[in-house]
mmCIF file of C-alpha atoms in Angstrom:
data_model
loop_
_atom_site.group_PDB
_atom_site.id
_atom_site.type_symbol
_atom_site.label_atom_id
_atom_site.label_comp_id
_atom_site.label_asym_id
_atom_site.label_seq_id
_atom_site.Cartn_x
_atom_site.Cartn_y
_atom_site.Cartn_z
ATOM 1 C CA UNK A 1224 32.626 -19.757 63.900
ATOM 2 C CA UNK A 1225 34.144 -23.124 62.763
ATOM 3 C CA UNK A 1226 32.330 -26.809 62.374
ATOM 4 C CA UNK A 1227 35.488 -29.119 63.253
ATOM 5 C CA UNK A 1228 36.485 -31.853 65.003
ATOM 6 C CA UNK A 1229 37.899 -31.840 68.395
ATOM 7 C CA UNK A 1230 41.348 -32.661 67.617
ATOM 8 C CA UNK A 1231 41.486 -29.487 65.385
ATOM 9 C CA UNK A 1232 41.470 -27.123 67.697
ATOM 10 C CA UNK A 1233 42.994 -28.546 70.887
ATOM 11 C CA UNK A 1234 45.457 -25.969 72.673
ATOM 12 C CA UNK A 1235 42.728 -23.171 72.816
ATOM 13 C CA UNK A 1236 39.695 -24.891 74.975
ATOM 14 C CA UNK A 1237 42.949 -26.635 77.272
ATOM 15 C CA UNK A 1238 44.483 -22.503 77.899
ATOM 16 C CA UNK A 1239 40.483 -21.691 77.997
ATOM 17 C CA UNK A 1240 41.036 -19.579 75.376
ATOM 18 C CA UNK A 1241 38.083 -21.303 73.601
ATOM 19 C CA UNK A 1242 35.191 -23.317 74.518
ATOM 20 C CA UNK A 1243 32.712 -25.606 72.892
ATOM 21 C CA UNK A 1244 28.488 -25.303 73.012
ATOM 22 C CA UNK A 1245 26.721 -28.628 72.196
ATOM 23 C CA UNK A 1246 24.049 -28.425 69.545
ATOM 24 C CA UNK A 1247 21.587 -30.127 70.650
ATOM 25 C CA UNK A 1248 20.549 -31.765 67.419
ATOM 26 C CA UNK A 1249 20.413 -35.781 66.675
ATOM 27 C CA UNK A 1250 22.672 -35.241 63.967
ATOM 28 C CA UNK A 1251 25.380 -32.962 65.753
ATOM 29 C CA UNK A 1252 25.206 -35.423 69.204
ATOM 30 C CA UNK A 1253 25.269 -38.362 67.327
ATOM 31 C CA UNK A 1254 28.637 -36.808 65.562
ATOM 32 C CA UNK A 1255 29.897 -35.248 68.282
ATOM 33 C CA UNK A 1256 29.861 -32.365 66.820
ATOM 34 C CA UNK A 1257 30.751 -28.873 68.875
ATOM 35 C CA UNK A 1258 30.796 -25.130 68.177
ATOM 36 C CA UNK A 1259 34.282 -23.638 69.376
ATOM 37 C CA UNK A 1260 33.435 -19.908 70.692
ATOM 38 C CA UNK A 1261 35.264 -17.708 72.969
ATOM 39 C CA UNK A 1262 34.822 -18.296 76.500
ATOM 40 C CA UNK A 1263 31.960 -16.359 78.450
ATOM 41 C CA UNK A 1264 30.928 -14.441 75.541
ATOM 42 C CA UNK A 1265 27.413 -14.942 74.007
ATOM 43 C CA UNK A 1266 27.845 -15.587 70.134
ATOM 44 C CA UNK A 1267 27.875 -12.575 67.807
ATOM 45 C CA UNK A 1268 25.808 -11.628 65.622
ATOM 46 C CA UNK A 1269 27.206 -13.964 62.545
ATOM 47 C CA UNK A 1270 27.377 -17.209 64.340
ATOM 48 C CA UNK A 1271 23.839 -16.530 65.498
ATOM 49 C CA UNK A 1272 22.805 -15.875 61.936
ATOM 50 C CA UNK A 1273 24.962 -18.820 60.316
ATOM 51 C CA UNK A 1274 23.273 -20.754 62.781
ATOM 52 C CA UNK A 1275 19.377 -19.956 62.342
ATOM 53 C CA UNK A 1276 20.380 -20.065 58.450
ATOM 54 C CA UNK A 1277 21.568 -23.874 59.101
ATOM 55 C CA UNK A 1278 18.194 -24.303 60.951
ATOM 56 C CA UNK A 1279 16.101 -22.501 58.299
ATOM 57 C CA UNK A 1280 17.283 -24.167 55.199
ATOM 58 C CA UNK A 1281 18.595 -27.423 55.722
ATOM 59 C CA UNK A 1282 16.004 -30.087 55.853
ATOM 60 C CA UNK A 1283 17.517 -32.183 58.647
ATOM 61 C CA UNK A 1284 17.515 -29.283 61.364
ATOM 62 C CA UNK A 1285 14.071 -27.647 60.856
ATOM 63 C CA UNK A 1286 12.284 -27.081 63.650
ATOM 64 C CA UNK A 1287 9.207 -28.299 61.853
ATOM 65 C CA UNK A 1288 10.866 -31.490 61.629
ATOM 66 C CA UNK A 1289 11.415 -31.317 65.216
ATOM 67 C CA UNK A 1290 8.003 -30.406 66.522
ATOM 68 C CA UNK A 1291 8.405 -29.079 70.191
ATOM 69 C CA UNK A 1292 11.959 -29.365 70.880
ATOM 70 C CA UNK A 1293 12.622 -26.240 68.654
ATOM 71 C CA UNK A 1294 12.748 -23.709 72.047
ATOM 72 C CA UNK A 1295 14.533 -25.865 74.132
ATOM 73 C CA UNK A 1296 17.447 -26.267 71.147
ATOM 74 C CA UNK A 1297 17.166 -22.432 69.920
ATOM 75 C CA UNK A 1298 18.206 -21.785 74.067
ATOM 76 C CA UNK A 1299 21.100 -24.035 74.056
ATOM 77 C CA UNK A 1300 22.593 -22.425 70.537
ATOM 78 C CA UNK A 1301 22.292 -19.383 72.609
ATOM 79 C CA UNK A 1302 23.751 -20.675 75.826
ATOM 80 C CA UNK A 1303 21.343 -20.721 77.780
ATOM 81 C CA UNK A 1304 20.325 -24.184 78.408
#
């Protein structure tokens, strides 16, 4: 799993090779900010991790911060909103 820009990784998502998953977080959609992953495959184990860790510990993406959007945003990072 990689944070980058779009322009970083450009030949992969055009072969669809990779894809991108919005985060849907003020911070990330504000930035424009994607997760590459391979297409049609949930994330593994370690992105999922990396990702609750990011949630967990950083101030600015706590779910207490957040209040009731939490499940909606845990189901996109897991594709499935």
């Amino acid at each position: 799993m990689t944070l980058s820009g779009e322009f970083s990784a450009h030949r992969e998502p055009a072969s669809g090779e990779l894809t991108t998953v919005p985060i849907a977080h003020p911070l990330f959609e504000g930035a424009q900010a994607r997760v590459p992953v391979k297409t049609d495959r949930p994330l593994a184990r370690g992105p999922l991790e990396l990702l609750k860790w990011i949630q967990e510990r950083m101030p600015m993406f706590s779910a207490a911060r957040e209040g009731n959007d939490a499940p909606k945003r845990n189901r996109r990072l897991r594709g499935k909103g």
